């Protein structure tokens, strides 16, 4: 069995409740009173539009570039990715989060890709037109989200790097670096 993360685990029944990040966030918002408010009713439409808008060029864009088998496919993926990063860097220059001063589900969807960007996607997936640190706003944005209670404890960059560099035989057949 291959385990993927994130996972919502039910300790009482010893079973996985869900392993889809977007659905887990929604469950916390809608089924557990007071735990989180990342999907407020008044912002749901724009949150959904934002998530849909960042998925293809950013969340999936790194994979489109990284797993491209033609130069054209790579160029399309990496161009879409960096155009979207440029856009959101500009947005974050005017406001704290993707939709103003409140962290939403859209921010967490963006966070997961940005967390891995320089450590994995820049080199391993060849998304190397710019580092994340080259973006004045996108650079600080995931660092702030990382400080949110409970987030730091669930992020392990060593584990993330080991997973990516050792599990993609076609991208990294030598599995180098071995211990990073």
PDB file of C-alpha atoms in Angstrom:
ATOM      1  CA  UNK A   1       0.000   0.000   0.000  1.00  0.00           C
ATOM      2  CA  UNK A   2       1.283   3.473  -0.891  1.00  0.00           C
ATOM      3  CA  UNK A   3       0.493   6.159   1.657  1.00  0.00           C
ATOM      4  CA  UNK A   4      -0.116   9.705   0.482  1.00  0.00           C
ATOM      5  CA  UNK A   5      -0.482  12.821   2.530  1.00  0.00           C
ATOM      6  CA  UNK A   6      -2.360  14.648   3.807  1.00  0.00           C
ATOM      7  CA  UNK A   7      -4.502  12.116   5.593  1.00  0.00           C
ATOM      8  CA  UNK A   8      -7.365  12.635   7.998  1.00  0.00           C
ATOM      9  CA  UNK A   9      -7.143   9.669  10.376  1.00  0.00           C
ATOM     10  CA  UNK A  10      -9.882   8.505  12.737  1.00  0.00           C
ATOM     11  CA  UNK A  11      -8.099   7.273  15.878  1.00  0.00           C
ATOM     12  CA  UNK A  12     -11.219   5.619  17.266  1.00  0.00           C
ATOM     13  CA  UNK A  13     -11.929   3.440  14.239  1.00  0.00           C
ATOM     14  CA  UNK A  14      -8.326   3.167  13.012  1.00  0.00           C
ATOM     15  CA  UNK A  15      -9.266   4.182   9.483  1.00  0.00           C
ATOM     16  CA  UNK A  16      -8.497   6.877   6.976  1.00  0.00           C
ATOM     17  CA  UNK A  17     -11.410   9.277   6.724  1.00  0.00           C
ATOM     18  CA  UNK A  18     -10.070  11.209   3.745  1.00  0.00           C
ATOM     19  CA  UNK A  19      -6.797  11.881   1.910  1.00  0.00           C
ATOM     20  CA  UNK A  20      -7.841  14.735  -0.367  1.00  0.00           C
ATOM     21  CA  UNK A  21      -6.490  18.026   0.989  1.00  0.00           C
ATOM     22  CA  UNK A  22      -9.265  20.215  -0.341  1.00  0.00           C
ATOM     23  CA  UNK A  23     -11.963  17.952   1.090  1.00  0.00           C
ATOM     24  CA  UNK A  24     -10.197  17.778   4.476  1.00  0.00           C
ATOM     25  CA  UNK A  25     -10.099  21.567   4.714  1.00  0.00           C
ATOM     26  CA  UNK A  26     -13.801  21.697   3.852  1.00  0.00           C
ATOM     27  CA  UNK A  27     -14.587  19.047   6.456  1.00  0.00           C
ATOM     28  CA  UNK A  28     -12.883  21.073   9.183  1.00  0.00           C
ATOM     29  CA  UNK A  29     -14.824  24.144   8.108  1.00  0.00           C
ATOM     30  CA  UNK A  30     -18.232  22.563   7.719  1.00  0.00           C
ATOM     31  CA  UNK A  31     -18.343  19.600  10.107  1.00  0.00           C
ATOM     32  CA  UNK A  32     -16.299  20.663  13.124  1.00  0.00           C
ATOM     33  CA  UNK A  33     -17.650  23.840  14.690  1.00  0.00           C
ATOM     34  CA  UNK A  34     -15.015  26.444  15.484  1.00  0.00           C
ATOM     35  CA  UNK A  35     -11.913  24.528  14.346  1.00  0.00           C
ATOM     36  CA  UNK A  36     -11.258  26.603  11.234  1.00  0.00           C
ATOM     37  CA  UNK A  37     -12.859  29.148   8.979  1.00  0.00           C
ATOM     38  CA  UNK A  38     -10.927  28.809   5.745  1.00  0.00           C
ATOM     39  CA  UNK A  39     -14.063  28.573   3.605  1.00  0.00           C
ATOM     40  CA  UNK A  40     -16.304  31.402   4.834  1.00  0.00           C
ATOM     41  CA  UNK A  41     -19.725  31.471   3.255  1.00  0.00           C
ATOM     42  CA  UNK A  42     -19.379  35.013   1.869  1.00  0.00           C
ATOM     43  CA  UNK A  43     -16.126  34.143   0.025  1.00  0.00           C
ATOM     44  CA  UNK A  44     -16.923  30.628  -1.212  1.00  0.00           C
ATOM     45  CA  UNK A  45     -17.471  31.570  -4.834  1.00  0.00           C
ATOM     46  CA  UNK A  46     -14.211  33.537  -5.140  1.00  0.00           C
ATOM     47  CA  UNK A  47     -12.306  30.904  -3.144  1.00  0.00           C
ATOM     48  CA  UNK A  48     -13.492  28.189  -5.544  1.00  0.00           C
ATOM     49  CA  UNK A  49     -12.609  30.357  -8.548  1.00  0.00           C
ATOM     50  CA  UNK A  50      -9.176  31.106  -7.103  1.00  0.00           C
ATOM     51  CA  UNK A  51      -8.408  27.461  -6.377  1.00  0.00           C
ATOM     52  CA  UNK A  52      -9.535  26.492  -9.863  1.00  0.00           C
ATOM     53  CA  UNK A  53      -7.424  29.360 -11.234  1.00  0.00           C
ATOM     54  CA  UNK A  54      -4.218  28.396  -9.413  1.00  0.00           C
ATOM     55  CA  UNK A  55      -4.558  24.635  -9.886  1.00  0.00           C
ATOM     56  CA  UNK A  56      -3.719  24.348 -13.587  1.00  0.00           C
ATOM     57  CA  UNK A  57      -0.919  26.912 -13.892  1.00  0.00           C
ATOM     58  CA  UNK A  58       0.674  26.539 -10.431  1.00  0.00           C
ATOM     59  CA  UNK A  59      -0.244  23.357  -8.540  1.00  0.00           C
ATOM     60  CA  UNK A  60      -0.317  21.277 -11.708  1.00  0.00           C
ATOM     61  CA  UNK A  61       2.043  23.522 -13.674  1.00  0.00           C
ATOM     62  CA  UNK A  62       5.081  22.263 -11.778  1.00  0.00           C
ATOM     63  CA  UNK A  63       4.114  18.686 -12.725  1.00  0.00           C
ATOM     64  CA  UNK A  64       3.368  19.616 -16.333  1.00  0.00           C
ATOM     65  CA  UNK A  65       6.886  21.044 -16.599  1.00  0.00           C
ATOM     66  CA  UNK A  66       8.555  18.329 -14.535  1.00  0.00           C
ATOM     67  CA  UNK A  67       7.010  15.372 -16.339  1.00  0.00           C
ATOM     68  CA  UNK A  68       7.037  16.921 -19.820  1.00  0.00           C
ATOM     69  CA  UNK A  69       8.313  14.622 -22.529  1.00  0.00           C
ATOM     70  CA  UNK A  70       8.608  17.305 -25.209  1.00  0.00           C
ATOM     71  CA  UNK A  71      10.174  20.742 -25.218  1.00  0.00           C
ATOM     72  CA  UNK A  72       6.826  22.253 -26.199  1.00  0.00           C
ATOM     73  CA  UNK A  73       5.014  20.648 -23.252  1.00  0.00           C
ATOM     74  CA  UNK A  74       7.760  21.813 -20.896  1.00  0.00           C
ATOM     75  CA  UNK A  75       7.658  25.373 -22.261  1.00  0.00           C
ATOM     76  CA  UNK A  76       3.866  25.521 -21.911  1.00  0.00           C
ATOM     77  CA  UNK A  77       3.955  24.254 -18.333  1.00  0.00           C
ATOM     78  CA  UNK A  78       6.799  26.468 -17.174  1.00  0.00           C
ATOM     79  CA  UNK A  79       5.432  29.558 -18.963  1.00  0.00           C
ATOM     80  CA  UNK A  80       1.969  29.120 -17.433  1.00  0.00           C
ATOM     81  CA  UNK A  81       3.576  28.562 -14.035  1.00  0.00           C
ATOM     82  CA  UNK A  82       5.726  31.675 -14.034  1.00  0.00           C
ATOM     83  CA  UNK A  83       3.014  33.882 -15.537  1.00  0.00           C
ATOM     84  CA  UNK A  84       0.745  32.825 -12.667  1.00  0.00           C
ATOM     85  CA  UNK A  85       3.493  33.322 -10.064  1.00  0.00           C
ATOM     86  CA  UNK A  86       4.107  36.818 -11.457  1.00  0.00           C
ATOM     87  CA  UNK A  87       0.395  37.594 -11.208  1.00  0.00           C
ATOM     88  CA  UNK A  88       0.000  36.364  -7.620  1.00  0.00           C
ATOM     89  CA  UNK A  89       3.192  38.106  -6.524  1.00  0.00           C
ATOM     90  CA  UNK A  90       1.554  41.336  -7.669  1.00  0.00           C
ATOM     91  CA  UNK A  91      -1.676  40.530  -5.827  1.00  0.00           C
ATOM     92  CA  UNK A  92       0.224  39.790  -2.629  1.00  0.00           C
ATOM     93  CA  UNK A  93       1.962  43.136  -2.953  1.00  0.00           C
ATOM     94  CA  UNK A  94      -1.414  44.768  -2.294  1.00  0.00           C
ATOM     95  CA  UNK A  95      -2.890  42.446   0.318  1.00  0.00           C
ATOM     96  CA  UNK A  96      -1.748  39.972   2.922  1.00  0.00           C
ATOM     97  CA  UNK A  97      -3.459  36.843   1.582  1.00  0.00           C
ATOM     98  CA  UNK A  98      -4.973  35.804  -1.735  1.00  0.00           C
ATOM     99  CA  UNK A  99      -8.349  37.282  -0.726  1.00  0.00           C
ATOM    100  CA  UNK A 100      -7.520  40.136   1.582  1.00  0.00           C
ATOM    101  CA  UNK A 101      -6.687  39.872   5.272  1.00  0.00           C
ATOM    102  CA  UNK A 102      -8.149  36.420   5.928  1.00  0.00           C
ATOM    103  CA  UNK A 103      -6.457  33.078   5.296  1.00  0.00           C
ATOM    104  CA  UNK A 104      -8.703  30.926   3.125  1.00  0.00           C
ATOM    105  CA  UNK A 105      -8.613  27.475   1.606  1.00  0.00           C
ATOM    106  CA  UNK A 106      -7.083  29.045  -1.513  1.00  0.00           C
ATOM    107  CA  UNK A 107      -4.053  30.142   0.519  1.00  0.00           C
ATOM    108  CA  UNK A 108      -3.453  26.593   1.730  1.00  0.00           C
ATOM    109  CA  UNK A 109      -3.734  25.262  -1.827  1.00  0.00           C
ATOM    110  CA  UNK A 110      -1.069  27.753  -2.912  1.00  0.00           C
ATOM    111  CA  UNK A 111       1.074  27.100   0.188  1.00  0.00           C
ATOM    112  CA  UNK A 112       1.682  23.423  -0.561  1.00  0.00           C
ATOM    113  CA  UNK A 113       3.269  24.188  -3.921  1.00  0.00           C
ATOM    114  CA  UNK A 114       5.252  27.190  -2.704  1.00  0.00           C
ATOM    115  CA  UNK A 115       6.601  25.236   0.280  1.00  0.00           C
ATOM    116  CA  UNK A 116       8.191  22.719  -2.096  1.00  0.00           C
ATOM    117  CA  UNK A 117       9.151  25.161  -4.830  1.00  0.00           C
ATOM    118  CA  UNK A 118      12.856  25.905  -4.298  1.00  0.00           C
ATOM    119  CA  UNK A 119      13.594  22.603  -2.551  1.00  0.00           C
ATOM    120  CA  UNK A 120      12.070  20.381  -5.235  1.00  0.00           C
ATOM    121  CA  UNK A 121      10.363  21.979  -8.205  1.00  0.00           C
ATOM    122  CA  UNK A 122      13.148  24.440  -9.086  1.00  0.00           C
ATOM    123  CA  UNK A 123      15.770  21.736  -9.679  1.00  0.00           C
ATOM    124  CA  UNK A 124      14.011  18.385  -9.847  1.00  0.00           C
ATOM    125  CA  UNK A 125      11.152  19.532 -12.100  1.00  0.00           C
ATOM    126  CA  UNK A 126      13.257  22.150 -13.916  1.00  0.00           C
ATOM    127  CA  UNK A 127      10.948  25.019 -12.939  1.00  0.00           C
ATOM    128  CA  UNK A 128      14.021  27.196 -12.794  1.00  0.00           C
ATOM    129  CA  UNK A 129      13.278  30.479 -14.509  1.00  0.00           C
ATOM    130  CA  UNK A 130      13.371  32.124 -11.081  1.00  0.00           C
ATOM    131  CA  UNK A 131      13.677  31.051  -7.470  1.00  0.00           C
ATOM    132  CA  UNK A 132      10.804  31.733  -5.133  1.00  0.00           C
ATOM    133  CA  UNK A 133      13.100  34.115  -3.249  1.00  0.00           C
ATOM    134  CA  UNK A 134      13.225  36.259  -6.409  1.00  0.00           C
ATOM    135  CA  UNK A 135       9.597  37.209  -5.730  1.00  0.00           C
ATOM    136  CA  UNK A 136       9.375  39.832  -3.015  1.00  0.00           C
ATOM    137  CA  UNK A 137       5.835  38.904  -1.969  1.00  0.00           C
ATOM    138  CA  UNK A 138       5.624  35.196  -2.769  1.00  0.00           C
ATOM    139  CA  UNK A 139       8.837  34.622  -0.801  1.00  0.00           C
ATOM    140  CA  UNK A 140       7.413  35.888   2.484  1.00  0.00           C
ATOM    141  CA  UNK A 141       3.874  34.597   1.970  1.00  0.00           C
ATOM    142  CA  UNK A 142       4.505  30.868   2.628  1.00  0.00           C
ATOM    143  CA  UNK A 143       6.815  31.771   5.511  1.00  0.00           C
ATOM    144  CA  UNK A 144       3.914  33.551   7.182  1.00  0.00           C
ATOM    145  CA  UNK A 145       1.498  30.659   6.552  1.00  0.00           C
ATOM    146  CA  UNK A 146       4.113  28.277   7.943  1.00  0.00           C
ATOM    147  CA  UNK A 147       3.817  30.095  11.296  1.00  0.00           C
ATOM    148  CA  UNK A 148       0.096  29.282  11.546  1.00  0.00           C
ATOM    149  CA  UNK A 149      -0.507  26.986  14.558  1.00  0.00           C
ATOM    150  CA  UNK A 150       0.091  23.328  13.712  1.00  0.00           C
ATOM    151  CA  UNK A 151       1.546  23.890  10.246  1.00  0.00           C
ATOM    152  CA  UNK A 152       5.247  23.756  11.120  1.00  0.00           C
ATOM    153  CA  UNK A 153       4.758  20.390  12.825  1.00  0.00           C
ATOM    154  CA  UNK A 154       3.346  18.863   9.632  1.00  0.00           C
ATOM    155  CA  UNK A 155       6.018  20.137   7.212  1.00  0.00           C
ATOM    156  CA  UNK A 156       9.228  18.168   6.841  1.00  0.00           C
ATOM    157  CA  UNK A 157      11.348  19.387   3.928  1.00  0.00           C
ATOM    158  CA  UNK A 158      13.847  16.548   4.318  1.00  0.00           C
ATOM    159  CA  UNK A 159      11.025  14.041   3.904  1.00  0.00           C
ATOM    160  CA  UNK A 160       9.578  15.997   0.982  1.00  0.00           C
ATOM    161  CA  UNK A 161      12.948  16.088  -0.817  1.00  0.00           C
ATOM    162  CA  UNK A 162      13.645  12.399  -0.179  1.00  0.00           C
ATOM    163  CA  UNK A 163      10.230  11.484  -1.537  1.00  0.00           C
ATOM    164  CA  UNK A 164      10.533  13.491  -4.740  1.00  0.00           C
ATOM    165  CA  UNK A 165      14.169  12.747  -5.535  1.00  0.00           C
ATOM    166  CA  UNK A 166      13.836   9.016  -4.865  1.00  0.00           C
ATOM    167  CA  UNK A 167      10.441   8.220  -6.358  1.00  0.00           C
ATOM    168  CA  UNK A 168      10.623   9.569  -9.911  1.00  0.00           C
ATOM    169  CA  UNK A 169      12.849   7.136 -11.794  1.00  0.00           C
ATOM    170  CA  UNK A 170      12.309   8.766 -15.190  1.00  0.00           C
ATOM    171  CA  UNK A 171      13.190  12.240 -13.902  1.00  0.00           C
ATOM    172  CA  UNK A 172      16.005  11.190 -11.563  1.00  0.00           C
ATOM    173  CA  UNK A 173      17.208   7.680 -12.504  1.00  0.00           C
ATOM    174  CA  UNK A 174      20.357   7.983 -10.368  1.00  0.00           C
ATOM    175  CA  UNK A 175      18.338   9.059  -7.314  1.00  0.00           C
ATOM    176  CA  UNK A 176      20.909  11.758  -6.581  1.00  0.00           C
ATOM    177  CA  UNK A 177      21.145  13.438  -4.128  1.00  0.00           C
ATOM    178  CA  UNK A 178      20.881  10.342  -1.957  1.00  0.00           C
ATOM    179  CA  UNK A 179      20.773  11.901   1.510  1.00  0.00           C
ATOM    180  CA  UNK A 180      18.981  15.199   0.895  1.00  0.00           C
TER     181      UNK A 180
END
